[in-house]
PDB file of C-alpha atoms and ligand atoms in Angstrom:
ATOM      1  CA  MET A   1       0.047   0.034   0.006  1.00  0.00           C
ATOM      2  CA  GLN A   2       1.290   3.480  -0.874  1.00  0.00           C
ATOM      3  CA  LEU A   3       1.912   5.799   2.084  1.00  0.00           C
ATOM      4  CA  ASP A   4      -0.643   8.207   0.716  1.00  0.00           C
ATOM      5  CA  ASP A   5      -3.216   5.585   0.716  1.00  0.00           C
ATOM      6  CA  LEU A   6      -2.349   4.547   4.301  1.00  0.00           C
ATOM      7  CA  TYR A   7      -2.476   8.153   5.434  1.00  0.00           C
ATOM      8  CA  ARG A   8      -6.038   8.523   3.744  1.00  0.00           C
ATOM      9  CA  ARG A   9      -7.218   5.422   5.565  1.00  0.00           C
ATOM     10  CA  VAL A  10      -6.066   6.703   8.909  1.00  0.00           C
ATOM     11  CA  ILE A  11      -7.752  10.076   8.349  1.00  0.00           C
ATOM     12  CA  MET A  12     -11.059   8.498   7.223  1.00  0.00           C
ATOM     13  CA  ASP A  13     -11.109   6.048  10.185  1.00  0.00           C
ATOM     14  CA  HIS A  14     -10.955   9.024  12.598  1.00  0.00           C
ATOM     15  CA  TYR A  15     -13.618  10.817  10.602  1.00  0.00           C
ATOM     16  CA  LYS A  16     -15.889   7.877  10.582  1.00  0.00           C
ATOM     17  CA  ASN A  17     -15.016   6.509  13.997  1.00  0.00           C
ATOM     18  CA  PRO A  18     -14.357   9.583  15.903  1.00  0.00           C
ATOM     19  CA  ARG A  19     -12.429   9.265  19.224  1.00  0.00           C
ATOM     20  CA  ASN A  20     -13.594  11.660  22.097  1.00  0.00           C
ATOM     21  CA  ARG A  21     -16.654  13.103  20.305  1.00  0.00           C
ATOM     22  CA  GLY A  22     -19.171  14.224  22.626  1.00  0.00           C
ATOM     23  CA  GLN A  23     -19.432  16.456  25.740  1.00  0.00           C
ATOM     24  CA  PHE A  24     -18.744  15.962  29.378  1.00  0.00           C
ATOM     25  CA  GLU A  25     -21.812  15.703  31.645  1.00  0.00           C
ATOM     26  CA  ASP A  26     -19.915  17.691  34.238  1.00  0.00           C
ATOM     27  CA  GLY A  27     -16.754  19.624  34.805  1.00  0.00           C
ATOM     28  CA  GLY A  28     -14.240  20.752  32.337  1.00  0.00           C
ATOM     29  CA  PHE A  29     -14.367  24.036  30.243  1.00  0.00           C
ATOM     30  CA  THR A  30     -15.231  24.719  26.708  1.00  0.00           C
ATOM     31  CA  ILE A  31     -13.510  26.654  23.910  1.00  0.00           C
ATOM     32  CA  ASP A  32     -15.454  27.449  20.732  1.00  0.00           C
ATOM     33  CA  LEU A  33     -13.503  28.223  17.590  1.00  0.00           C
ATOM     34  CA  ASN A  34     -14.398  28.535  13.893  1.00  0.00           C
ATOM     35  CA  ASN A  35     -12.553  28.350  10.717  1.00  0.00           C
ATOM     36  CA  PRO A  36     -12.991  31.874   9.287  1.00  0.00           C
ATOM     37  CA  THR A  37     -12.536  30.543   5.675  1.00  0.00           C
ATOM     38  CA  CYS A  38     -15.399  28.174   5.676  1.00  0.00           C
ATOM     39  CA  GLY A  39     -17.323  28.920   8.892  1.00  0.00           C
ATOM     40  CA  ASP A  40     -17.028  25.426  10.200  1.00  0.00           C
ATOM     41  CA  LYS A  41     -16.900  25.025  14.026  1.00  0.00           C
ATOM     42  CA  ILE A  42     -15.462  23.109  16.741  1.00  0.00           C
ATOM     43  CA  SER A  43     -16.410  23.050  20.373  1.00  0.00           C
ATOM     44  CA  LEU A  44     -13.593  21.613  22.465  1.00  0.00           C
ATOM     45  CA  GLN A  45     -13.883  20.643  26.070  1.00  0.00           C
ATOM     46  CA  MET A  46     -11.040  19.947  28.411  1.00  0.00           C
ATOM     47  CA  LYS A  47     -10.469  18.724  31.916  1.00  0.00           C
ATOM     48  CA  VAL A  48      -7.269  19.970  33.421  1.00  0.00           C
ATOM     49  CA  GLU A  49      -6.195  18.986  36.956  1.00  0.00           C
ATOM     50  CA  ASP A  50      -2.717  19.658  38.672  1.00  0.00           C
ATOM     51  CA  GLY A  51      -1.426  20.947  35.318  1.00  0.00           C
ATOM     52  CA  VAL A  52      -2.209  17.829  33.414  1.00  0.00           C
ATOM     53  CA  VAL A  53      -4.855  17.274  30.683  1.00  0.00           C
ATOM     54  CA  GLN A  54      -7.102  14.657  32.194  1.00  0.00           C
ATOM     55  CA  ASP A  55      -9.569  14.464  29.264  1.00  0.00           C
ATOM     56  CA  ALA A  56     -10.701  16.183  26.120  1.00  0.00           C
ATOM     57  CA  ARG A  57     -13.774  16.024  24.039  1.00  0.00           C
ATOM     58  CA  TYR A  58     -15.192  17.727  21.025  1.00  0.00           C
ATOM     59  CA  THR A  59     -18.293  18.416  18.936  1.00  0.00           C
ATOM     60  CA  GLY A  60     -18.418  20.337  15.690  1.00  0.00           C
ATOM     61  CA  GLU A  61     -19.163  20.430  12.099  1.00  0.00           C
ATOM     62  CA  GLY A  62     -16.387  20.256   9.537  1.00  0.00           C
ATOM     63  CA  CYS A  63     -14.733  18.565   6.839  1.00  0.00           C
ATOM     64  CA  SER A  64     -12.940  15.177   7.157  1.00  0.00           C
ATOM     65  CA  ILE A  65      -9.552  16.930   7.775  1.00  0.00           C
ATOM     66  CA  SER A  66     -10.764  19.178  10.535  1.00  0.00           C
ATOM     67  CA  MET A  67     -12.784  16.493  12.366  1.00  0.00           C
ATOM     68  CA  SER A  68     -10.110  13.805  12.011  1.00  0.00           C
ATOM     69  CA  SER A  69      -7.565  16.174  13.285  1.00  0.00           C
ATOM     70  CA  ALA A  70      -9.771  16.967  16.285  1.00  0.00           C
ATOM     71  CA  SER A  71     -10.116  13.210  17.008  1.00  0.00           C
ATOM     72  CA  MET A  72      -6.349  12.669  16.836  1.00  0.00           C
ATOM     73  CA  MET A  73      -5.588  15.738  18.912  1.00  0.00           C
ATOM     74  CA  THR A  74      -8.040  15.031  21.791  1.00  0.00           C
ATOM     75  CA  ASP A  75      -6.454  11.454  21.992  1.00  0.00           C
ATOM     76  CA  ALA A  76      -2.877  12.669  21.821  1.00  0.00           C
ATOM     77  CA  VAL A  77      -3.288  15.346  24.566  1.00  0.00           C
ATOM     78  CA  LYS A  78      -4.739  13.188  27.238  1.00  0.00           C
ATOM     79  CA  GLY A  79      -2.293  12.685  30.041  1.00  0.00           C
ATOM     80  CA  LYS A  80      -0.054  15.486  28.892  1.00  0.00           C
ATOM     81  CA  THR A  81       1.101  18.441  31.001  1.00  0.00           C
ATOM     82  CA  LEU A  82       0.018  21.739  29.761  1.00  0.00           C
ATOM     83  CA  GLU A  83       3.623  22.368  28.536  1.00  0.00           C
ATOM     84  CA  GLU A  84       3.627  19.067  26.729  1.00  0.00           C
ATOM     85  CA  ALA A  85       0.357  19.778  25.187  1.00  0.00           C
ATOM     86  CA  LEU A  86       1.705  23.189  23.970  1.00  0.00           C
ATOM     87  CA  GLN A  87       4.709  21.459  22.543  1.00  0.00           C
ATOM     88  CA  LEU A  88       2.509  19.072  20.716  1.00  0.00           C
ATOM     89  CA  ALA A  89       0.537  21.958  19.171  1.00  0.00           C
ATOM     90  CA  GLU A  90       3.916  23.450  18.096  1.00  0.00           C
ATOM     91  CA  ASN A  91       5.014  20.221  16.494  1.00  0.00           C
ATOM     92  CA  PHE A  92       1.778  20.079  14.714  1.00  0.00           C
ATOM     93  CA  SER A  93       2.394  23.579  13.307  1.00  0.00           C
ATOM     94  CA  GLN A  94       5.905  22.360  12.227  1.00  0.00           C
ATOM     95  CA  LEU A  95       4.305  19.410  10.315  1.00  0.00           C
ATOM     96  CA  MET A  96       1.876  21.741   8.626  1.00  0.00           C
ATOM     97  CA  GLN A  97       4.918  23.796   7.433  1.00  0.00           C
ATOM     98  CA  GLY A  98       6.181  20.822   5.718  1.00  0.00           C
ATOM     99  CA  ASN A  99       8.710  19.765   8.360  1.00  0.00           C
ATOM    100  CA  ASN A 100       9.425  16.152   9.055  1.00  0.00           C
ATOM    101  CA  VAL A 101       8.142  15.679  12.617  1.00  0.00           C
ATOM    102  CA  GLU A 102       7.504  12.480  14.443  1.00  0.00           C
ATOM    103  CA  PHE A 103       4.644  11.929  17.026  1.00  0.00           C
ATOM    104  CA  GLU A 104       4.340   9.481  19.645  1.00  0.00           C
ATOM    105  CA  TYR A 105       0.669   9.303  18.678  1.00  0.00           C
ATOM    106  CA  GLU A 106       1.610   8.276  15.166  1.00  0.00           C
ATOM    107  CA  ASP A 107      -1.835   8.686  13.481  1.00  0.00           C
ATOM    108  CA  ILE A 108      -1.060  12.509  13.426  1.00  0.00           C
ATOM    109  CA  GLU A 109       1.561  12.011  10.802  1.00  0.00           C
ATOM    110  CA  ALA A 110      -1.197  10.950   8.370  1.00  0.00           C
ATOM    111  CA  LEU A 111      -2.132  14.650   8.133  1.00  0.00           C
ATOM    112  CA  SER A 112       1.415  15.490   6.864  1.00  0.00           C
ATOM    113  CA  GLY A 113       0.216  15.744   3.270  1.00  0.00           C
ATOM    114  CA  VAL A 114      -2.107  18.634   4.158  1.00  0.00           C
ATOM    115  CA  ASN A 115       0.898  21.090   4.102  1.00  0.00           C
ATOM    116  CA  LYS A 116       0.631  20.911   0.242  1.00  0.00           C
ATOM    117  CA  PHE A 117      -2.811  22.255   0.178  1.00  0.00           C
ATOM    118  CA  PRO A 118      -2.646  25.657   2.046  1.00  0.00           C
ATOM    119  CA  ALA A 119      -6.437  26.173   2.125  1.00  0.00           C
ATOM    120  CA  ARG A 120      -6.680  22.801   4.150  1.00  0.00           C
ATOM    121  CA  ILE A 121      -4.136  23.916   6.721  1.00  0.00           C
ATOM    122  CA  LYS A 122      -6.757  25.956   8.479  1.00  0.00           C
ATOM    123  CA  CYS A 123      -8.917  22.925   8.542  1.00  0.00           C
ATOM    124  CA  ALA A 124      -6.239  20.669  10.096  1.00  0.00           C
ATOM    125  CA  THR A 125      -5.072  23.227  12.658  1.00  0.00           C
ATOM    126  CA  LEU A 126      -8.593  24.222  13.969  1.00  0.00           C
ATOM    127  CA  ALA A 127      -8.715  21.827  16.836  1.00  0.00           C
ATOM    128  CA  TRP A 128      -5.045  22.514  17.724  1.00  0.00           C
ATOM    129  CA  ASN A 129      -5.661  26.208  17.931  1.00  0.00           C
ATOM    130  CA  ALA A 130      -8.715  25.534  20.188  1.00  0.00           C
ATOM    131  CA  MET A 131      -6.465  23.465  22.371  1.00  0.00           C
ATOM    132  CA  ARG A 132      -3.821  26.269  22.591  1.00  0.00           C
ATOM    133  CA  LYS A 133      -6.562  28.593  23.649  1.00  0.00           C
ATOM    134  CA  GLY A 134      -7.816  26.242  26.189  1.00  0.00           C
ATOM    135  CA  ILE A 135      -4.410  25.862  27.675  1.00  0.00           C
ATOM    136  CA  GLU A 136      -4.008  29.647  27.919  1.00  0.00           C
ATOM    137  CA  GLN A 137      -7.394  29.697  29.724  1.00  0.00           C
ATOM    138  CA  ALA A 138      -6.412  26.883  32.004  1.00  0.00           C
ATOM    139  CA  LYS A 139      -3.174  28.536  32.979  1.00  0.00           C
ATOM    140  CA  GLN A 140      -4.883  31.786  34.114  1.00  0.00           C
TER     141      GLN A 140
HETATM  142 FE1  LIG G   1     -14.264  23.877   6.953  1.00  0.00          FE
HETATM  143 FE2  LIG G   1     -12.329  22.201   6.567  1.00  0.00          FE
HETATM  144  S1  LIG G   1     -13.593  22.946   5.079  1.00  0.00           S
HETATM  145  S2  LIG G   1     -12.824  23.129   8.314  1.00  0.00           S
END
């Protein structure tokens, strides 16, 4: 199988079988963000305790790239300290700039091809920007 095909399968798997989609019944805080170019939205919820991301959920409407990226991000960020989570977001930006970055949560690397399509970078980074915003909020 070609790498592109494998990556496409990983993205579609997260889109069709989203991890962490939904809302907490209690606790946590919410960050709403939209992609200004298309109007698609994400509502991210995070629970942070003692400087560690305990859990993350999301709801929203968007393309397969934005929603699969949210699915991956919410999985990858669990159990990370706020600094580690910010570093992950930074690594993801590097990936979107075409740099070769490896992730402990390897599925994220399936989004590496997005850097060739500038219009889609905003789709892929939507959830990550929401997470950054959430962490700023948690730090205050
Ligand atoms: Fe709207 Fe991708 S087209 S988030």
